[in-house]
Amino acid sequence: MIVLGSTSEVAQAFVEKALQEGEKYEKIYLFTSSKETTERFARHLDVKFLQQAEVIDLDLMKEIDYTKFDHINSNVLFCAVGYMGDGTEEGLYDHRNTERIIDINYAKLIPLMNYFAQKFESRRSGTIIGLSSVAGDRGRQSNFIYGSAKAAFTAYLSGLRNYLFDKKVHVITIKPGFMETKMTEGLPLNPALTAKPKQAAAGIYNAYRKQKNVAYVLPVWGIIMMIIRNIPEFIFKKLKL
Amino acid sequence: MKPNFIQKVTNWGNFPIVEKEMKSEDSFKKIKEFVLNHNEVIARGNGRCYGDASLGEHIFSTKKLNKFISFDRLNGIIECESGVLLSEVLEIAVPQGYFLYVTPGTKLVTVGGAIASDVHGKNHHSEGCFSEYVIEFKLMTENGEIITCSRESNADKFWATMGGMGLTGIILTAKFKLKNIESAYIRQESIKAENLDEIFRLFEESESWTYTVAWIDCLQKGKDIGRSILMRGEHAFQHELPQSMTKNPLRLKKKFQLVVPFYFPGFILNALTVKIFNFLYYKKQTKREVKDFIDYETFFYPLDLVHDWNKIYGKSGFIQYQMVIPKKSGKEGMKKILEAIANSGNGSFLAVLKLFGKDNQEAYNSFPIEGYTLALDFKVNSKLKKLVDQLDAIVQEFGGRVYLTKDSMSKSSLTNYLKNVQSSKFVSLQHKRIINNK
């Protein structure tokens, strides 16, 4: 399994869930921008599941040397890369913040995704799971830079799914909704709408087993977003969402 | 939305509830920043202590320190980060033929919490406290430095931290020993006792058993005072097991988990319902003595099967009052305690009696001393403080003490066995309360 964004609690919980379910991997490749904590996760996998894992340093904001990834082959790719940035008014007009959000969630991420997608395509097998966001379903004033990058990522996954369909590679788009993770720590979230990482991982694993196309982590988000998508624009623009 | 780390925090008893900053980190560098940037910090594990022990101005939650570091499968030595739950240790250990030497009545406490409380179990008389099996741990001190504490190095910090309620620093990782088991089952005997004399006799007769504990009906009066059921157990050997358990002796089937979905309305738990529960519980066992084999989860952690059972006590919450009375006056003291509870009508849904063995002199912050210990749950209501004062007076009279992990309203003189933990950095609301109550 290839994991992009390995410090993500959902990614880690997903890896553990898959191993608990008895999935076997020759090796798990953990891509991360935080080597210290990811190395601890790799050791954890070894202790708990006797599973070999390799930590690969990756900073999307720097030039990527793809030749270092030549040896990496797998039939599952899990992408949990995400950066929420600062969604406030100051954040909106801070160009560094804006660039970083767009680069990490989309611009710099897609070439890397394509690199692995090509490997999957040539092997004619595998599953690519991408964590997008409900924020990409409709731009809202509270975080539309992040939302627009995730909307682009959602569109990319949708196109990729279409493109790889007859090449026997499956692509799953996950739209998590609120999750209790580092990204949302300290935010006042409604517990009924918020998934814990383990709960999210179980939901994603289920979507993986059933080879779903698009899945919300908590079903309630499917309903919420359907409503939000269908509010007429002349009303929507006046709402404080 | 800007993060605001101020939130409502409360421990298992849902009393008290505070609004304080709570944050968690998994990077040691960031934990150091957190420690250095705040005046008063206290670590919190899974929030399973009952009162205000892990509440403070700035709470550091260890829940992201949840990784295993190593497992020596040959010698049964495991190392993990402090936020790993005992249940997670068991998940790995049991199938390999290992078990925790010492476990409290819930497996949902963290390893760090088990050290900070120096937890005891049903085997205190035979195997002591958790600290006996800890080889070393890493502690973040006031200046953000990480030190390794063991019996040999930083021994003063090692012992002060055992039962030190988190006041010596933030425990980051711990290495400890596990015991060998042949099966995930317990050979159990349950024996009914009609009164206090009988249960005390049974405890003394059962001293050679590894695990002993008694459930006690604390609403009985007069000649029935101390009516109880003693449970004693041993890890079952494979050859002892009945046929049905021999196929996979180290693996348990997944159990159905009951969930308490919301806080029960206040009136549900009252003197009458507690009385009925206790009556049924005692009568459920029809024979005087029952011998059987049960899985370790049922034996050690019956309450873990009911998720969020603390909500049964309603929104006002509950306290657990656990005290120990030295052995020589144990029976007399317990009688007075039980009389006071029965007379108050403030029944305890769950009352557990145990005999502690000799204490470890080195682990001076640990709660257990040789004697009888009783743990009682009480719903918080207007009459409770008066009852606690009464019970405190009896415990004081007999030279006993109260368990800090469970404490939320006791007299400071009963919890003042805590030593060598003065720090201006690591401060809990409990410690402030105890000091100010002098």
XYZ file of C-alpha atoms in Angstrom, chain B:
438
model
C -13.259 29.300 11.934
C -10.294 29.817 14.214
C -9.354 27.008 16.539
C -10.322 27.635 20.121
C -8.920 24.994 22.385
C -11.060 25.994 25.346
C -13.623 23.291 25.871
C -15.751 21.542 28.430
C -13.682 18.822 30.020
C -14.754 16.309 32.597
C -13.615 12.898 33.731
C -15.521 9.669 34.078
C -17.734 10.807 36.946
C -18.969 13.824 34.934
C -18.202 15.821 38.051
C -16.756 18.402 38.133
C -17.029 19.899 34.620
C -14.580 22.668 33.727
C -13.946 24.880 30.702
C -10.226 24.803 30.079
C -7.732 24.569 27.258
C -7.164 21.029 26.025
C -4.708 20.168 23.280
C -3.004 17.068 21.986
C 0.150 16.572 19.942
C 2.122 13.607 18.715
C 5.378 15.386 17.952
C 7.749 15.582 20.920
C 8.964 18.944 19.659
C 5.465 20.380 19.769
C 4.808 18.880 23.191
C 7.902 20.680 24.409
C 6.571 23.940 22.968
C 3.286 23.360 24.742
C 5.019 22.766 28.055
C 7.296 25.784 27.700
C 4.540 28.133 26.577
C 2.190 27.543 29.481
C 2.478 28.201 33.179
C 0.261 25.407 34.401
C 0.032 22.127 32.520
C -1.416 18.746 33.401
C -1.404 15.589 31.280
C -4.623 13.696 30.723
C -4.990 10.186 29.319
C -8.376 8.721 28.474
C -10.203 10.664 31.190
C -11.100 7.525 33.123
C -10.136 8.817 36.526
C -13.312 9.875 38.264
C -12.780 13.356 39.672
C -10.556 16.351 39.042
C -7.143 14.653 39.017
C -6.420 15.236 35.329
C -8.115 18.609 35.030
C -6.086 21.823 35.050
C -5.646 25.199 33.406
C -3.954 23.787 30.294
C -4.608 20.133 29.685
C -2.288 18.093 27.509
C -4.144 15.093 26.160
C -1.882 12.123 25.467
C -4.397 10.477 23.171
C -2.181 11.011 20.113
C 0.773 9.315 21.788
C -0.764 6.022 20.784
C 2.003 3.993 19.130
C 3.780 0.824 20.092
C 7.556 0.971 20.115
C 8.713 -2.596 20.667
C 7.545 -5.990 21.838
C 10.046 -8.572 22.993
C 7.884 -11.618 22.388
C 10.388 -13.929 24.001
C 10.611 -12.174 27.339
C 7.229 -10.468 27.398
C 8.540 -6.906 27.549
C 6.533 -4.267 25.779
C 7.264 -0.605 25.131
C 4.715 1.917 23.963
C 3.759 5.553 24.095
C 1.854 6.731 27.108
C -1.486 7.253 25.363
C -1.805 3.574 24.382
C -4.767 1.997 26.149
C -4.392 -1.143 28.231
C -7.027 -2.663 25.921
C -4.648 -2.132 22.996
C -1.817 -3.776 24.913
C -4.066 -6.764 25.593
C -5.064 -6.962 21.922
C -1.444 -7.615 21.053
C -0.356 -9.471 24.165
C -3.119 -12.010 24.771
C -2.887 -13.862 21.427
C 0.874 -14.187 22.101
C 0.238 -15.706 25.530
C 0.842 -12.641 27.667
C -1.280 -10.612 30.054
C -0.879 -7.448 32.118
C 0.556 -8.159 35.544
C -1.717 -5.561 37.065
C -4.935 -4.208 35.616
C -7.613 -1.958 37.069
C -11.325 -2.688 36.586
C -11.376 -1.040 33.168
C -9.013 -1.678 30.278
C -9.810 1.738 28.847
C -7.114 3.586 30.776
C -3.869 4.664 29.160
C -0.471 3.290 30.104
C 0.522 6.782 31.253
C -2.564 6.972 33.415
C -1.844 3.552 34.887
C 1.586 4.825 35.972
C 0.372 8.212 37.216
C -2.258 6.445 39.331
C -0.054 3.419 40.023
C -3.169 1.322 39.517
C -3.902 -1.841 41.474
C -6.074 -4.790 40.637
C -7.755 -7.807 42.113
C -4.301 -9.261 42.729
C -2.787 -6.536 44.900
C -2.309 -8.959 47.818
C -0.299 -11.308 45.609
C 1.317 -9.153 42.900
C 1.243 -5.513 44.028
C 0.767 -2.403 41.924
C 1.441 -1.552 38.267
C 4.750 0.117 39.221
C 6.322 -3.233 40.175
C 6.401 -4.225 36.497
C 7.496 -0.939 34.947
C 11.088 -1.133 33.743
C 11.476 2.469 32.623
C 9.611 5.425 31.201
C 10.405 8.697 29.484
C 9.259 11.845 31.193
C 9.083 15.400 29.897
C 10.116 17.707 32.703
C 9.401 21.374 33.422
C 12.016 22.685 31.013
C 10.886 20.423 28.176
C 13.773 18.028 28.624
C 13.078 14.321 28.108
C 14.593 12.097 30.784
C 14.568 8.315 31.103
C 13.505 7.158 34.547
C 14.132 3.699 35.966
C 15.147 2.111 39.245
C 18.751 2.906 38.338
C 18.628 6.287 36.624
C 16.584 9.235 37.845
C 15.241 6.881 40.489
C 13.835 9.776 42.531
C 11.650 10.866 39.595
C 10.814 7.242 38.821
C 9.288 6.669 42.241
C 7.705 10.106 42.638
C 5.924 9.613 39.292
C 4.440 6.245 40.329
C 1.073 7.344 41.689
C 2.252 10.940 41.298
C -0.959 11.985 39.505
C 0.912 13.583 36.614
C 2.445 16.253 38.823
C 6.043 15.348 38.008
C 5.758 15.871 34.248
C 4.340 14.337 31.108
C 4.970 10.613 30.711
C 5.781 10.041 27.021
C 6.624 6.350 26.730
C 6.870 3.346 29.030
C 8.435 -0.086 28.998
C 6.962 -2.800 31.196
C 6.822 -6.534 31.799
C 3.946 -8.838 30.955
C 3.042 -12.176 32.512
C 2.676 -15.506 30.759
C -0.743 -17.008 30.307
C -1.841 -20.211 28.624
C -5.368 -19.138 27.862
C -7.601 -16.096 27.725
C -9.850 -17.667 30.354
C -10.128 -17.470 34.112
C -10.991 -20.350 36.407
C -13.412 -18.646 38.734
C -15.174 -19.482 41.962
C -17.954 -17.287 43.310
C -19.022 -17.747 46.881
C -21.899 -16.055 48.626
C -21.299 -14.527 52.037
C -24.188 -13.684 54.303
C -22.482 -10.991 56.312
C -19.290 -9.120 57.061
C -17.776 -11.828 59.282
C -18.184 -14.399 56.575
C -16.763 -12.272 53.776
C -13.706 -11.336 55.855
C -13.127 -15.002 56.656
C -13.426 -15.857 52.958
C -10.883 -13.180 52.010
C -8.390 -14.559 54.472
C -8.985 -18.120 53.318
C -8.466 -17.050 49.703
C -5.075 -15.441 50.157
C -3.380 -18.076 48.011
C -5.594 -17.141 45.050
C -4.096 -14.651 42.598
C -7.287 -12.663 42.121
C -9.927 -11.935 44.728
C -12.653 -9.343 44.884
C -16.101 -9.056 46.443
C -19.222 -7.304 45.328
C -21.025 -6.025 48.378
C -24.664 -5.025 48.890
C -24.196 -1.818 50.827
C -27.839 -1.203 51.633
C -28.182 -4.096 54.084
C -28.541 -3.372 57.783
C -28.299 -5.281 61.070
C -27.305 -8.940 60.829
C -27.190 -8.818 57.026
C -24.626 -6.044 56.923
C -21.842 -7.004 54.534
C -23.935 -9.398 52.439
C -21.743 -10.068 49.444
C -20.360 -12.364 46.786
C -16.657 -13.180 46.715
C -15.103 -13.912 43.346
C -11.693 -15.514 43.138
C -9.844 -16.538 40.038
C -6.736 -17.907 38.357
C -5.592 -17.754 34.753
C -6.728 -21.113 33.405
C -4.174 -23.560 32.042
C -4.984 -25.100 28.690
C -5.416 -28.593 30.087
C -8.040 -27.372 32.568
C -10.310 -25.811 30.001
C -13.611 -27.343 28.983
C -13.681 -28.716 25.425
C -15.536 -25.716 23.986
C -12.692 -23.349 24.909
C -9.713 -25.399 23.787
C -9.872 -24.737 20.068
C -8.465 -21.205 20.202
C -7.614 -20.750 23.859
C -5.917 -17.372 23.437
C -8.573 -15.750 21.290
C -11.952 -14.483 22.359
C -14.981 -14.049 20.199
C -16.045 -10.496 19.559
C -18.729 -9.483 21.998
C -21.805 -7.442 21.440
C -21.256 -4.029 22.942
C -24.107 -2.361 24.793
C -24.259 1.405 24.584
C -25.886 3.886 26.942
C -27.146 6.350 24.340
C -27.896 9.384 26.542
C -27.750 10.658 30.110
C -30.472 8.934 32.085
C -32.997 11.259 33.717
C -32.108 11.872 37.351
C -34.979 9.921 38.914
C -34.065 6.562 37.408
C -31.327 5.848 39.887
C -32.745 6.159 43.370
C -32.634 4.277 46.654
C -35.355 1.889 45.500
C -33.869 0.963 42.131
C -30.438 0.487 43.682
C -31.999 -1.778 46.298
C -33.777 -3.824 43.638
C -30.593 -4.118 41.593
C -28.596 -5.278 44.582
C -31.305 -7.754 45.579
C -31.425 -9.253 42.094
C -27.653 -9.351 41.779
C -27.341 -11.272 45.033
C -30.186 -13.647 44.218
C -29.017 -14.263 40.657
C -26.537 -16.735 42.017
C -28.743 -19.438 43.501
C -26.104 -21.802 44.807
C -23.743 -20.812 47.585
C -20.738 -21.691 45.509
C -20.287 -21.678 41.729
C -17.185 -22.841 39.866
C -16.749 -22.017 36.206
C -14.484 -20.771 33.437
C -15.056 -17.284 32.065
C -13.154 -15.154 29.580
C -10.817 -12.497 30.949
C -12.969 -9.616 29.745
C -15.964 -10.750 31.763
C -13.811 -11.412 34.807
C -11.750 -8.217 34.813
C -13.804 -5.697 32.881
C -17.526 -6.437 33.178
C -18.412 -2.738 32.977
C -16.436 -2.132 29.784
C -19.123 -4.120 27.982
C -21.515 -1.244 28.540
C -20.176 1.696 26.586
C -20.611 5.078 28.362
C -22.145 3.490 31.450
C -21.330 6.678 33.365
C -24.357 8.270 31.681
C -26.610 6.079 33.819
C -25.958 8.475 36.673
C -27.536 11.370 34.824
C -26.169 14.779 34.013
C -25.354 15.724 37.587
C -22.709 13.008 37.527
C -21.404 10.726 40.245
C -18.363 10.227 42.378
C -16.486 7.128 43.272
C -15.374 6.978 46.849
C -12.540 4.518 47.380
C -10.804 4.260 50.716
C -8.536 1.829 52.488
C -8.591 0.995 56.190
C -5.581 -0.703 57.782
C -6.009 -4.432 58.243
C -6.013 -4.611 62.032
C -9.163 -2.484 62.287
C -10.512 -3.332 58.866
C -13.624 -5.154 59.910
C -14.650 -2.602 62.516
C -14.043 0.281 60.110
C -15.950 -1.340 57.247
C -18.883 -2.014 59.526
C -19.079 1.660 60.466
C -18.761 2.726 56.842
C -21.518 0.384 55.713
C -23.766 1.461 58.560
C -23.291 5.105 57.658
C -24.169 4.403 54.010
C -27.217 2.274 54.859
C -28.484 4.960 57.253
C -27.986 7.724 54.710
C -30.173 5.866 52.201
C -27.730 7.077 49.564
C -27.167 3.641 48.099
C -24.254 2.704 45.919
C -25.080 0.891 42.706
C -21.701 -0.676 42.687
C -19.676 -1.456 45.774
C -16.488 -3.461 45.607
C -14.485 -4.778 48.536
C -10.898 -5.996 48.396
C -8.032 -6.961 50.620
C -4.761 -5.171 49.862
C -1.458 -6.835 50.608
C 1.685 -5.150 51.871
C 2.541 -1.856 50.233
C 5.750 -1.187 48.332
C 7.674 1.283 50.492
C 9.580 2.643 47.522
C 6.414 3.601 45.645
C 5.413 6.011 48.393
C 2.810 7.838 46.290
C 0.806 4.678 45.628
C -2.564 4.471 47.277
C -2.606 0.873 48.586
C -1.557 0.059 52.136
C -2.189 -3.305 53.745
C -5.846 -3.418 54.655
C -9.394 -3.488 53.348
C -10.450 -1.233 50.531
C -13.975 -0.408 49.499
C -14.967 1.412 46.301
C -18.421 2.932 46.089
C -20.242 4.888 43.386
C -22.572 7.640 44.527
C -24.756 9.852 42.407
C -24.041 13.519 42.998
C -26.923 15.169 44.861
C -27.428 17.701 47.612
C -26.981 15.142 50.405
C -23.775 13.640 49.095
C -21.238 16.027 50.589
C -22.608 15.318 54.053
C -22.213 11.577 53.531
C -18.667 11.999 52.217
C -17.807 14.055 55.302
C -19.186 11.282 57.499
C -17.237 8.624 55.645
C -14.078 10.752 55.716
C -14.380 11.044 59.483
C -14.588 7.264 59.861
C -11.636 6.680 57.520
C -9.613 9.228 59.460
C -10.526 7.626 62.778
C -9.060 4.315 61.608
C -5.979 5.818 59.986
C -7.046 5.098 56.409
C -6.669 7.036 53.187
C -8.644 7.939 50.058
C -7.595 7.093 46.479
C -6.559 10.219 44.553
C -7.641 8.774 41.213
C -11.202 8.512 42.444
C -11.225 11.540 44.717
C -13.200 14.685 43.970
C -14.411 15.946 47.339
C -12.567 14.287 50.205
C -10.671 15.858 53.072
C -7.145 16.773 52.147
C -5.727 14.951 55.173
C -6.880 11.651 53.611
C -5.115 12.335 50.331
C -1.940 13.923 51.635
C 0.241 10.847 51.177
C 1.329 12.416 47.878
C 4.970 13.534 48.241
C 7.764 15.079 46.145
C 5.516 16.402 43.422
C 5.741 20.140 44.051
C 6.078 21.866 40.714
C 5.023 25.260 39.492
C 4.564 23.880 35.989
C 2.597 20.663 36.421
C -0.464 21.587 38.416
C -3.886 19.935 38.557
C -7.118 21.298 39.947
C -7.149 18.354 42.341
C -3.754 19.201 43.760
C -4.737 22.858 44.190
C -7.889 21.772 45.990
C -5.969 19.449 48.291
C -3.341 22.055 49.128
C -5.870 24.826 49.713
C -7.960 22.610 51.959
C -5.266 22.225 54.543
